[in-house]
Amino acid sequence: MLYQRRIADNQVVSAKLELHLRGSRYAGVGAQLLGIVSLGFAGFYALNGQVMLAWAISLLLLNL
């Protein structure tokens, strides 16, 4: 809606919110992926390799 030349005054807030929500969907998935990878690196030496790999794969599947 923001690409239109003229937006009614009562629709400006909803158009801005729609634009922000569209971008935040991808940023949220990226932040979750970063968290999974960082926790994987943090627990790499403390946990068994197979358990860690199964945990990481299961979280990635849930995320996607």
XYZ file of N, CA and C in Angstrom:
192
model
N 0.803 -1.192 0.000
C 0.000 0.000 0.000
C 0.853 1.266 0.000
N 2.059 1.186 0.483
C 2.898 2.382 0.533
C 3.405 2.816 -0.840
N 3.288 1.949 -1.828
C 3.770 2.309 -3.152
C 2.777 3.186 -3.898
N 1.580 3.328 -3.388
C 0.578 4.158 -4.041
C 0.926 5.632 -3.866
N 0.488 6.399 -4.814
C 0.802 7.818 -4.792
C 0.078 8.547 -3.657
N -1.170 8.212 -3.403
C -1.936 8.902 -2.366
C -2.611 7.862 -1.474
N -2.326 7.913 -0.202
C -2.943 7.022 0.778
C -3.821 7.881 1.676
N -5.003 7.381 1.934
C -5.918 8.121 2.801
C -5.292 8.272 4.187
N -5.602 9.372 4.824
C -5.004 9.679 6.128
C -5.296 8.614 7.178
N -6.453 8.005 7.109
C -6.797 7.005 8.111
C -6.161 5.643 7.823
N -5.460 5.481 6.696
C -4.837 4.211 6.351
C -3.312 4.252 6.399
N -2.734 5.370 6.746
C -1.280 5.511 6.764
C -0.647 4.599 7.812
N -1.215 4.567 8.996
C -0.658 3.763 10.085
C -0.725 2.282 9.733
N -1.853 1.833 9.189
C -1.974 0.418 8.844
C -1.036 0.054 7.696
N -0.790 0.959 6.760
C 0.133 0.684 5.668
C 1.571 0.568 6.178
N 1.950 1.430 7.105
C 3.290 1.350 7.693
C 3.469 0.066 8.483
N 2.450 -0.307 9.246
C 2.502 -1.540 10.027
C 2.618 -2.757 9.119
N 1.881 -2.757 8.034
C 1.958 -3.861 7.078
C 3.358 -3.985 6.487
N 3.986 -2.874 6.161
C 5.337 -2.892 5.607
C 6.343 -3.422 6.620
N 6.235 -2.992 7.875
C 7.157 -3.459 8.915
C 6.972 -4.942 9.218
N 5.742 -5.414 9.245
C 5.488 -6.824 9.528
C 5.987 -7.722 8.405
N 5.908 -7.242 7.181
C 6.407 -8.027 6.048
C 7.914 -8.229 6.156
N 8.645 -7.215 6.570
C 10.088 -7.335 6.720
C 10.496 -8.096 7.972
N 9.706 -7.993 9.030
C 10.089 -8.632 10.286
C 9.922 -10.139 10.239
N 9.120 -10.651 9.328
C 8.932 -12.092 9.218
C 10.252 -12.765 8.863
N 10.983 -12.203 7.918
C 12.262 -12.779 7.503
C 13.354 -12.522 8.532
N 13.304 -11.386 9.171
C 14.301 -11.078 10.198
C 14.134 -11.996 11.405
N 12.922 -12.347 11.747
C 12.683 -13.255 12.866
C 13.235 -14.644 12.610
N 13.037 -15.148 11.399
C 13.585 -16.463 11.047
C 15.106 -16.419 11.062
N 15.691 -15.350 10.565
C 17.152 -15.215 10.575
C 17.718 -15.141 11.981
N 17.032 -14.437 12.861
C 17.497 -14.338 14.248
C 17.402 -15.685 14.948
N 16.350 -16.437 14.674
C 16.224 -17.770 15.262
C 17.319 -18.701 14.744
N 17.631 -18.621 13.470
C 18.707 -19.443 12.912
C 20.053 -19.087 13.539
N 20.290 -17.808 13.736
C 21.524 -17.384 14.398
C 21.601 -17.915 15.826
N 20.488 -17.901 16.526
C 20.456 -18.437 17.888
C 20.729 -19.931 17.925
N 20.171 -20.679 16.978
C 20.407 -22.123 16.921
C 21.872 -22.414 16.650
N 22.447 -21.699 15.704
C 23.861 -21.921 15.364
C 24.765 -21.538 16.523
N 24.480 -20.422 17.194
C 25.341 -20.000 18.306
C 25.232 -20.964 19.488
N 24.048 -21.463 19.783
C 23.920 -22.467 20.841
C 24.615 -23.767 20.454
N 24.588 -24.086 19.184
C 25.309 -25.271 18.719
C 26.803 -25.135 18.923
N 27.350 -23.966 18.609
C 28.785 -23.750 18.829
C 29.135 -23.723 20.313
N 28.229 -23.178 21.127
C 28.494 -23.102 22.562
C 28.496 -24.484 23.212
N 27.623 -25.361 22.769
C 27.540 -26.684 23.375
C 28.299 -27.755 22.635
N 29.080 -27.379 21.638
C 29.773 -28.358 20.795
C 30.749 -29.219 21.592
N 31.486 -28.614 22.495
C 32.497 -29.363 23.248
C 31.927 -29.999 24.514
N 30.761 -29.550 24.959
C 30.203 -30.053 26.209
C 29.295 -31.269 26.005
N 28.741 -31.432 24.821
C 27.770 -32.494 24.584
C 28.298 -33.506 23.565
N 27.632 -34.648 23.529
C 27.953 -35.674 22.556
C 27.645 -35.151 21.145
N 28.455 -35.505 20.184
C 28.296 -34.997 18.822
C 26.998 -35.417 18.173
N 26.596 -36.663 18.370
C 25.353 -37.131 17.757
C 24.130 -36.471 18.384
N 24.153 -36.302 19.690
C 23.042 -35.626 20.360
C 22.953 -34.180 19.892
N 24.087 -33.532 19.786
C 24.120 -32.139 19.349
C 23.613 -31.996 17.917
N 24.013 -32.897 17.044
C 23.581 -32.844 15.653
C 22.081 -33.095 15.543
N 21.569 -34.067 16.282
C 20.135 -34.347 16.258
C 19.342 -33.155 16.795
N 19.854 -32.519 17.854
C 19.192 -31.350 18.415
C 19.154 -30.208 17.404
N 20.285 -29.948 16.759
C 20.358 -28.843 15.791
C 19.450 -29.099 14.604
N 19.416 -30.317 14.098
C 18.567 -30.629 12.947
C 17.091 -30.499 13.320
N 16.733 -30.967 14.496
C 15.332 -30.866 14.904
C 14.899 -29.403 15.066
N 15.757 -28.570 15.625
C 15.411 -27.147 15.755
C 15.340 -26.440 14.406
N 16.236 -26.801 13.493
C 16.186 -26.198 12.172
C 14.914 -26.603 11.438
N 14.508 -27.848 11.582
C 13.261 -28.284 10.949
C 12.057 -27.562 11.545
N 12.047 -27.383 12.847
C 10.959 -26.650 13.476
C 10.950 -25.186 13.042
N 12.102 -24.627 12.850
C 12.216 -23.226 12.467
C 11.726 -23.001 11.035
N 12.060 -23.908 10.167
C 11.677 -23.735 8.768
C 10.269 -24.236 8.529
